[in-house]
mmCIF file of C-alpha atoms in Angstrom:
data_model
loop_
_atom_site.group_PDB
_atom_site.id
_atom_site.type_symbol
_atom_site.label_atom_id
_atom_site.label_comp_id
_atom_site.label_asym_id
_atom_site.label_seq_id
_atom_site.Cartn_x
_atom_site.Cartn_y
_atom_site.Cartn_z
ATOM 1 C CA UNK A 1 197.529 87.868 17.388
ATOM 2 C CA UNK A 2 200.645 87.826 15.199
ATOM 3 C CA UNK A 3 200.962 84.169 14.937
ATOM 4 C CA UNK A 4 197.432 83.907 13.414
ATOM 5 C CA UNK A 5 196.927 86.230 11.240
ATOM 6 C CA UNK A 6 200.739 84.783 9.771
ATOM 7 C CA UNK A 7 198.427 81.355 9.629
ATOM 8 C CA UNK A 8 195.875 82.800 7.688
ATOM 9 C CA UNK A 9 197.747 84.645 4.903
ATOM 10 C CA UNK A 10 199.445 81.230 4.492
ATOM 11 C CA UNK A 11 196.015 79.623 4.113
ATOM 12 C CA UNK A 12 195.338 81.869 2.037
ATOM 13 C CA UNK A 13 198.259 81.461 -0.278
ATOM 14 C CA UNK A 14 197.996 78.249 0.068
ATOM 15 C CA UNK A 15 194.602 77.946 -1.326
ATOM 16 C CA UNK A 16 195.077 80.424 -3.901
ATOM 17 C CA UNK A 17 198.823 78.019 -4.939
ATOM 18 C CA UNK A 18 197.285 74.309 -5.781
ATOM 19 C CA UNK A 19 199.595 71.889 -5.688
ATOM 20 C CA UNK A 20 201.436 71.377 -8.936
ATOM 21 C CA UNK A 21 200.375 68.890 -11.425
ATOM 22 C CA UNK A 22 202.679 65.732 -11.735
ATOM 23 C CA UNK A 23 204.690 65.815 -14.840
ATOM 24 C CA UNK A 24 203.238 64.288 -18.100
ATOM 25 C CA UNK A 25 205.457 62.546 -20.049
ATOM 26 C CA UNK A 26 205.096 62.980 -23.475
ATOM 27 C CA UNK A 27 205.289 59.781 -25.989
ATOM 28 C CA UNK A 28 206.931 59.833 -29.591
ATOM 29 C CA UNK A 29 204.722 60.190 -32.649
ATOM 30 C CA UNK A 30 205.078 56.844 -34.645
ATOM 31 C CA UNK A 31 204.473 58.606 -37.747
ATOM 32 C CA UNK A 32 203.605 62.603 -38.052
ATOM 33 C CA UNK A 33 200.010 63.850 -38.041
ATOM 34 C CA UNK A 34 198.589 65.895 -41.306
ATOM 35 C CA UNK A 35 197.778 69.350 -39.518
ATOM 36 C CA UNK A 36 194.347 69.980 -41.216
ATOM 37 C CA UNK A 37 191.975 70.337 -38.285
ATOM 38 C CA UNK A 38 191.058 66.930 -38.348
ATOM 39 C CA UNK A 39 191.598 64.198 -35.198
ATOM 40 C CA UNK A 40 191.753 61.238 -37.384
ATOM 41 C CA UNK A 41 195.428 60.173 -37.276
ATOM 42 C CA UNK A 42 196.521 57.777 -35.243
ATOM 43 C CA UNK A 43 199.012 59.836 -33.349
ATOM 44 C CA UNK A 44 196.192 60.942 -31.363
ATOM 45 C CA UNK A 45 194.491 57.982 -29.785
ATOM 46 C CA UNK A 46 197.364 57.561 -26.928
ATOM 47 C CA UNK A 47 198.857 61.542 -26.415
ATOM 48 C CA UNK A 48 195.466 62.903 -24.460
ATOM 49 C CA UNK A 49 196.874 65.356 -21.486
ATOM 50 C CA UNK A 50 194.441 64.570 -18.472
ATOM 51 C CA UNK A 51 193.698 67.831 -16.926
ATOM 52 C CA UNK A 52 191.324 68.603 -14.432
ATOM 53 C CA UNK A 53 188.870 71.471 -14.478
ATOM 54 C CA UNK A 54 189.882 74.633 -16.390
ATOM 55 C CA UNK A 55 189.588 77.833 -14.297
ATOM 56 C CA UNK A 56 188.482 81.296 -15.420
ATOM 57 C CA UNK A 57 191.173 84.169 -15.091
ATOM 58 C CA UNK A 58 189.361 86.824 -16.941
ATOM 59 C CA UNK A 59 187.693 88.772 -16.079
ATOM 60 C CA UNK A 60 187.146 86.988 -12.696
ATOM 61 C CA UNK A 61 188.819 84.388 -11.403
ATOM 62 C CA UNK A 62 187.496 80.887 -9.685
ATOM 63 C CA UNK A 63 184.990 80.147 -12.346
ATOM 64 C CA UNK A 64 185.107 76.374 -13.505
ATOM 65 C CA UNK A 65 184.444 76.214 -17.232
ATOM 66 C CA UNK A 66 181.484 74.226 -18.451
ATOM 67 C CA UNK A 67 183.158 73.455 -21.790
ATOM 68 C CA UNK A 68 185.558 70.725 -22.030
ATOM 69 C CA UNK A 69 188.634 71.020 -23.449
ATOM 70 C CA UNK A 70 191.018 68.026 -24.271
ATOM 71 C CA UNK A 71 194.820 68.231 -25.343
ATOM 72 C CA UNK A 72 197.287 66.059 -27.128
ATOM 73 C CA UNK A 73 200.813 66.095 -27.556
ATOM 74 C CA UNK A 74 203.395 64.355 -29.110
ATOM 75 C CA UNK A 75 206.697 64.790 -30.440
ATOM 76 C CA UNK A 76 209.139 63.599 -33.173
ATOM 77 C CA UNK A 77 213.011 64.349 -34.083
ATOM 78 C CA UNK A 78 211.893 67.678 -35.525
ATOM 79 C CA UNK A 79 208.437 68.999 -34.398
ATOM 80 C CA UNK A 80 206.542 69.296 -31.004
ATOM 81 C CA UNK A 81 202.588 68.493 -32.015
ATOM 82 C CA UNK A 82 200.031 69.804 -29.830
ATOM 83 C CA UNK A 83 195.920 68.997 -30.551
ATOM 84 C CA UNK A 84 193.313 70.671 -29.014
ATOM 85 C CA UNK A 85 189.452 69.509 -28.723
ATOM 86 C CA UNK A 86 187.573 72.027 -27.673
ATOM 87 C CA UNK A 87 183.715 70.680 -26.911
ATOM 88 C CA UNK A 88 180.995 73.204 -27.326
ATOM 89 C CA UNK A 89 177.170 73.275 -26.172
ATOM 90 C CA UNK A 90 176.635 76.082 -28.697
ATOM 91 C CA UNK A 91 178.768 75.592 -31.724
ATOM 92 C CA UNK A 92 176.574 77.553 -34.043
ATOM 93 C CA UNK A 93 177.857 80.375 -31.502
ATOM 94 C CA UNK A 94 181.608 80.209 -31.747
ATOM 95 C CA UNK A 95 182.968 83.341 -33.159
ATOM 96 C CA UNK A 96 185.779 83.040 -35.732
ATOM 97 C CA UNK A 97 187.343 84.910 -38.381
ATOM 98 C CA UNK A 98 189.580 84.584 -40.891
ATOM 99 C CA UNK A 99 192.405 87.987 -40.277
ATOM 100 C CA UNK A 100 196.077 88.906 -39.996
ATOM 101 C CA UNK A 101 197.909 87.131 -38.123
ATOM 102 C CA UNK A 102 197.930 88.261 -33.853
ATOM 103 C CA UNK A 103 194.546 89.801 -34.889
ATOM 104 C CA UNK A 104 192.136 87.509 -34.011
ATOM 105 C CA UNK A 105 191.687 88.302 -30.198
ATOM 106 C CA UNK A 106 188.134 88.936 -30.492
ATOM 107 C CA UNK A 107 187.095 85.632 -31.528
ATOM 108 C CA UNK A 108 187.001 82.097 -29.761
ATOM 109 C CA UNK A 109 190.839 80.500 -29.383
ATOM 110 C CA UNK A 110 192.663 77.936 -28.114
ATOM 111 C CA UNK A 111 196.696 77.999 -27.273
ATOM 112 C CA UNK A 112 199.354 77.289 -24.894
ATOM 113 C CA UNK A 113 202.638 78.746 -22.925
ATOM 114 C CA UNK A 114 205.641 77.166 -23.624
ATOM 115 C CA UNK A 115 208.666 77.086 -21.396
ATOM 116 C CA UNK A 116 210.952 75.418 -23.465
ATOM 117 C CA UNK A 117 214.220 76.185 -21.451
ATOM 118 C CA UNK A 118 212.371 74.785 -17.971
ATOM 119 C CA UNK A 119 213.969 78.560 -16.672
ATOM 120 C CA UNK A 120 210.908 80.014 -15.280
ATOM 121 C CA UNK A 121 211.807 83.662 -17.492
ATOM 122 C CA UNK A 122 211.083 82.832 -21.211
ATOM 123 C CA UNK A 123 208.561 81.296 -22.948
ATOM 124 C CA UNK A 124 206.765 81.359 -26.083
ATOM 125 C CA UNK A 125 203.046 81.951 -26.648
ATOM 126 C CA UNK A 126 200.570 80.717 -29.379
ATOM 127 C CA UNK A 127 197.231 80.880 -29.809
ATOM 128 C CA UNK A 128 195.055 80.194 -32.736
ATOM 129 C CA UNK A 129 191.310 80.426 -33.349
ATOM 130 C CA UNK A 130 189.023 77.915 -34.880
ATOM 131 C CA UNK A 131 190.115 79.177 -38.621
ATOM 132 C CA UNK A 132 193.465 78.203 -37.892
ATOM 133 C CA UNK A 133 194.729 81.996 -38.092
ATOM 134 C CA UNK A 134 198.139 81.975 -35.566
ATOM 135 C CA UNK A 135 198.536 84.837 -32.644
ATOM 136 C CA UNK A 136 202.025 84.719 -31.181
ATOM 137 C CA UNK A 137 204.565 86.080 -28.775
ATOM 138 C CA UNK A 138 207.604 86.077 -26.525
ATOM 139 C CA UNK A 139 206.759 86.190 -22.989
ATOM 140 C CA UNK A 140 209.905 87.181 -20.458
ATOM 141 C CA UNK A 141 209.879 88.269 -17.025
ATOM 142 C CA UNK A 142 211.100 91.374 -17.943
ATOM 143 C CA UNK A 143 209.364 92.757 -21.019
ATOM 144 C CA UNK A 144 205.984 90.559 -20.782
ATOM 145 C CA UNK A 145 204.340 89.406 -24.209
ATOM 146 C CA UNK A 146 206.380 91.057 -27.406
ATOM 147 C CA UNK A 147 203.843 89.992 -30.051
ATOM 148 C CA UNK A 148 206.659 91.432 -32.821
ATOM 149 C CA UNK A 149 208.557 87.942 -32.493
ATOM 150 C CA UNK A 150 206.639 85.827 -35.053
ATOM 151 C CA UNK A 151 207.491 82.548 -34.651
ATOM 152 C CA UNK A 152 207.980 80.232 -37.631
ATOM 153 C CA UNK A 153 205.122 77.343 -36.790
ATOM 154 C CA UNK A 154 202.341 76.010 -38.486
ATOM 155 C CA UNK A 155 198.567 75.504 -37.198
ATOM 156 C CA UNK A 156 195.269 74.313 -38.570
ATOM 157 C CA UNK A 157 191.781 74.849 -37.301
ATOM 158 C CA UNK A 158 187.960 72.714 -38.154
ATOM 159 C CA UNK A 159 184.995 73.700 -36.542
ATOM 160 C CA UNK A 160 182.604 70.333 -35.913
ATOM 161 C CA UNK A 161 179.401 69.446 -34.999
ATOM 162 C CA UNK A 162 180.600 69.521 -31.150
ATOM 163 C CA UNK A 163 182.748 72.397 -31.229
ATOM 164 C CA UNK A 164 186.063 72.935 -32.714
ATOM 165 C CA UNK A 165 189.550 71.321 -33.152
ATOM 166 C CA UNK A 166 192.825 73.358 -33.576
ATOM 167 C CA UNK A 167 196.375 71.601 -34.291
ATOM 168 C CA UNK A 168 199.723 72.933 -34.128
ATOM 169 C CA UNK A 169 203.161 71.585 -35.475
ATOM 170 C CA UNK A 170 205.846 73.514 -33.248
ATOM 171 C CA UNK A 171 209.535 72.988 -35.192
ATOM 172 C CA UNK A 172 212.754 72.204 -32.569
ATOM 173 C CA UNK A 173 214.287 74.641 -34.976
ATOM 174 C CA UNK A 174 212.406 77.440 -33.721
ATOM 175 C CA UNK A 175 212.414 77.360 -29.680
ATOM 176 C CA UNK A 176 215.530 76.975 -27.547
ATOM 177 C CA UNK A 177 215.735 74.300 -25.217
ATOM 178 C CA UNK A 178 218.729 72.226 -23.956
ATOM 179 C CA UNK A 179 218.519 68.403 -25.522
ATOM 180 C CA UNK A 180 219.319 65.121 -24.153
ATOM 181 C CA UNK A 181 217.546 63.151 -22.101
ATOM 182 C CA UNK A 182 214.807 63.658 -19.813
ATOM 183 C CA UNK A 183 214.263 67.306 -21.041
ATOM 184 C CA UNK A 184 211.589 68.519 -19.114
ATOM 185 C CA UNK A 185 209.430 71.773 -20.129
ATOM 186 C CA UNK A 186 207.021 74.111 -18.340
ATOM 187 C CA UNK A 187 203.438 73.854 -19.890
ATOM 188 C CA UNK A 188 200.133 75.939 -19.724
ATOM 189 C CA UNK A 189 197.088 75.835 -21.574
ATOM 190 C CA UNK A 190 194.203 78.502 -21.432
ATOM 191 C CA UNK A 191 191.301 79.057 -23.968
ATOM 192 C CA UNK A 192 188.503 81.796 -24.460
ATOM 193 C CA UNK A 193 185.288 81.682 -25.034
ATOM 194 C CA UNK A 194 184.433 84.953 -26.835
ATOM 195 C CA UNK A 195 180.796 84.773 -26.588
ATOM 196 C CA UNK A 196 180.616 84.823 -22.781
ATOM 197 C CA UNK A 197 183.659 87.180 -22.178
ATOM 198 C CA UNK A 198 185.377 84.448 -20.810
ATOM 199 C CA UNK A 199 189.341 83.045 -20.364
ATOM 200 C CA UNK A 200 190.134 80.192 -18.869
ATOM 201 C CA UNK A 201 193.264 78.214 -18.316
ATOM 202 C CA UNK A 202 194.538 74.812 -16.639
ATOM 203 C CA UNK A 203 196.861 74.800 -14.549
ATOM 204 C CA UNK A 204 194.385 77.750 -13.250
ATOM 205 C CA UNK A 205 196.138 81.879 -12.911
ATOM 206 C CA UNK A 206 195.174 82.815 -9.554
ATOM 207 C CA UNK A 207 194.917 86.680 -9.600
ATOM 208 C CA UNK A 208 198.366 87.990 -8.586
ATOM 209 C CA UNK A 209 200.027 85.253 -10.505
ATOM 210 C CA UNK A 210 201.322 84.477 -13.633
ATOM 211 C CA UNK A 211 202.004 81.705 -16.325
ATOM 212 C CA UNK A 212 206.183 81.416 -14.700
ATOM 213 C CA UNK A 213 204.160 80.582 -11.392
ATOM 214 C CA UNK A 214 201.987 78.134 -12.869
ATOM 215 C CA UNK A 215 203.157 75.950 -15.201
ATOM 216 C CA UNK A 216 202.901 72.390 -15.283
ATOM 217 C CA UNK A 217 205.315 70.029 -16.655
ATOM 218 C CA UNK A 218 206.251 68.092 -20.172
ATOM 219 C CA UNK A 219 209.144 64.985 -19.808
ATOM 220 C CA UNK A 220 210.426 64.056 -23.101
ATOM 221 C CA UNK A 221 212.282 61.456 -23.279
ATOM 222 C CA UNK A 222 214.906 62.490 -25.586
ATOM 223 C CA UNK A 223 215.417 65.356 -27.552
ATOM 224 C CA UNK A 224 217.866 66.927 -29.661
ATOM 225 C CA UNK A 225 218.192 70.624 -30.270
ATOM 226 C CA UNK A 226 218.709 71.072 -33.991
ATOM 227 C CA UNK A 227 221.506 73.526 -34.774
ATOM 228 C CA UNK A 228 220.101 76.780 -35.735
ATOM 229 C CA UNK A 229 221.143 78.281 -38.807
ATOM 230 C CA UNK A 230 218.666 81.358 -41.473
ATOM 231 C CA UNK A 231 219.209 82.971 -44.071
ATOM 232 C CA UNK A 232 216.990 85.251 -44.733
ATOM 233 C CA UNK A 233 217.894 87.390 -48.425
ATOM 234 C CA UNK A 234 215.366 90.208 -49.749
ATOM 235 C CA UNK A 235 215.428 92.900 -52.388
ATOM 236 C CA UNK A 236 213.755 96.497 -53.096
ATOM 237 C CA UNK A 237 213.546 98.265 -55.610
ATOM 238 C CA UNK A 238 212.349 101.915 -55.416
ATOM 239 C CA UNK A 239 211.710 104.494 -58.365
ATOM 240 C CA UNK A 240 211.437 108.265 -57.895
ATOM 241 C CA UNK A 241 209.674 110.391 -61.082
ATOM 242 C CA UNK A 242 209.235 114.257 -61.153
ATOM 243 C CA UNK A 243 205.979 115.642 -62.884
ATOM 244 C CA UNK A 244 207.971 117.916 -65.420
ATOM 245 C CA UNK A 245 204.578 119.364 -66.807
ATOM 246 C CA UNK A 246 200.696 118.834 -66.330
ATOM 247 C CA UNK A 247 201.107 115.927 -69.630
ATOM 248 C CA UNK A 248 204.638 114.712 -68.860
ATOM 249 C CA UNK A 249 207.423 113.201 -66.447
ATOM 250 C CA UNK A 250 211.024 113.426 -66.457
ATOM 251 C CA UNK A 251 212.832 110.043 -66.799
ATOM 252 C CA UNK A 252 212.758 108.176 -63.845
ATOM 253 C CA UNK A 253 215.311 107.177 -61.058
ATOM 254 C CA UNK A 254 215.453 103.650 -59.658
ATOM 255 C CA UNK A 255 217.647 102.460 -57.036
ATOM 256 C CA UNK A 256 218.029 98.896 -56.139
ATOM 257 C CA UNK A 257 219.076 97.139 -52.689
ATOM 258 C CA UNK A 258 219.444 93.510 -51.711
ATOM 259 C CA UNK A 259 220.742 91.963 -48.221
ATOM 260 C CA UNK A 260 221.231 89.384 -46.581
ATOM 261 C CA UNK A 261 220.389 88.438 -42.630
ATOM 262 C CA UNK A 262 221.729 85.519 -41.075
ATOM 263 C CA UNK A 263 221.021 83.857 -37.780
ATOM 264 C CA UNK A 264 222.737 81.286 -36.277
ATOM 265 C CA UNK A 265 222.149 79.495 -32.519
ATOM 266 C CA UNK A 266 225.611 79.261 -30.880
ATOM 267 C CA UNK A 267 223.823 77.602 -27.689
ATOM 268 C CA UNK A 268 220.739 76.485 -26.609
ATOM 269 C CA UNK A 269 219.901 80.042 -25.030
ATOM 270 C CA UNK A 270 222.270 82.154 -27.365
ATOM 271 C CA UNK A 271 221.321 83.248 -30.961
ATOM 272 C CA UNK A 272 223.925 85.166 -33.320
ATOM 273 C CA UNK A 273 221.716 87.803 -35.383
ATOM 274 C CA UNK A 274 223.804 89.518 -38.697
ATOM 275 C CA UNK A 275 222.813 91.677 -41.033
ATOM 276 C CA UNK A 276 225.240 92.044 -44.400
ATOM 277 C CA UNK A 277 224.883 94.815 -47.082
ATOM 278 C CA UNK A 278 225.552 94.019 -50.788
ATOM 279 C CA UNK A 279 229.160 94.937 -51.360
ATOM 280 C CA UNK A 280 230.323 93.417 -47.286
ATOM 281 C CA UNK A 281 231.480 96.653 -46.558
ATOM 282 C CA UNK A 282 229.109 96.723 -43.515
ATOM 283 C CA UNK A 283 228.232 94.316 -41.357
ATOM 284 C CA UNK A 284 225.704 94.661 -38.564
ATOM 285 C CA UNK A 285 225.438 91.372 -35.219
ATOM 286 C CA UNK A 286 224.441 90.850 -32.069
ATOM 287 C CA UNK A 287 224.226 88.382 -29.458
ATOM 288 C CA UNK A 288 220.985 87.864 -27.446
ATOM 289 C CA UNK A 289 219.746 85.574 -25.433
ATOM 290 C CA UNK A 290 216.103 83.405 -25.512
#
């Protein structure tokens, strides 16, 4: 019958959509936190994120995660600070190494989703294992993860006698968000447990769905979105010889370059990129938006 099987595919959905988690609302940092891997400072005692279980997404979905995992955030006029314990039964197995930076997919990590518009179509990505080595990307709706945009942030990682911590120190200056008051982001927190083959996240990715349908939510009660504004200089030198015989070269040709790239936020979604060659006489921008 038409009318039931509509019923069940709702069901369905409806089981596979949990309701979304109330919005946590995020308290200033008296005084910043030294990232260093340690949970010592006192910015940490009253910023713990209840979450409820954390759900496997890969490779199967629906499994709860025996490891606990708690998360802290806070926030100041110029950082977002985000603190991650992450309990272990077997921390003489966590797998960590110390590599380049978005290398480290192999080992155990920790990291979040960040939409820091509230859009539901950007947001940014970090992860970072228990050495404190960064993996990073932008996420949109219409390219997926672009692991070339390197983020400037900085992150620390400590492995302990119960498993490991990881912290992270997020500037304003480097995400775009619209400021004022009662600025509300989308949030989403997974981890993976290399050992077992295992990623989980909270709020849980049923299969089919992804983090733009899942987020939960971060209230802050004021921010301000710092004006945007690099410069980013650099140099080269290159130097081209010619073996004249099997003992000798010919004297050698250098050529020198230097630049200069700019970028400047003209709105909270906007960003003005310029590139400017040593004698002005060419002068490369665009436009996009984050």
């Amino acid at each position: 019958h038409p009318i039931l099987v509509s019923a069940f595919i709702l069901l369905l959905f409806g089981a596979a959509r949990a309701e979304t988690p109330p919005p946590f609302h995020v308290a200033r940092a008296p005084q910043p936190p030294k990232i260093d891997g340690d949970l010592h400072d006192d910015i940490w005692n009253d910023a713990r994120l209840e979450t409820d279980e954390w759900i496997s997404y890969n490779p199967l979905y629906g499994t709860k995660m025996p490891q606990k995992t708690n998360v802290y955030i806070a926030y100041d006029d110029r950082y977002l600070y985000f603190a991650f314990h992450c309990l272990d039964s077997e921390p003489g197995k966590i797998r960590t190494t110390l590599s380049k930076r978005d290398n480290a997919f192999n080992d155990d990590w920790v990291g979040l989703s960040l939409d820091s518009n509230g859009t539901g179509q950007i947001a940014y990505h970090l992860f970072v294992n228990p050495s404190g080595i960064q993996m990073d990307a932008l996420n949109t709706t219409a390219s997926g993860e672009r692991f070339e945009a390197d983020l400037i942030w900085d992150s620390a990682g400590k492995i302990t006698d119960d498993g490991y911590n990881v912290e992270i120190r997020l500037p304003l200056q480097s995400i775009r968000f619209k400021g004022g008051q009662n600025v509300t982001m989308g949030i989403l927190f997974w981890r993976r447990i290399s050992r077992a083959g295992v990623s989980t996240a909270w709020p849980d990715i049923p299969p089919g769905q992804w983090v733009f349908n899942r987020h939960a939510h971060l209230t802050f009660p004021e921010l301000k979105q710092p004006r945007l504004m690099e410069l980013l200089p650099s140099a080269t030198q290159s130097v081209n010889q010619v073996r004249a015989t099997s003992g000798g070269w010919e004297d050698a040709d250098g050529k020198s370059d230097v630049g200069l790239s700019a970028k400047y936020g003209i709105t909270s979604s906007i960003t003005l990129d310029a590139t400017v060659n040593p004698d002005f006489s060419q002068v490369e921008s665009d436009a996009f938006q984050v």
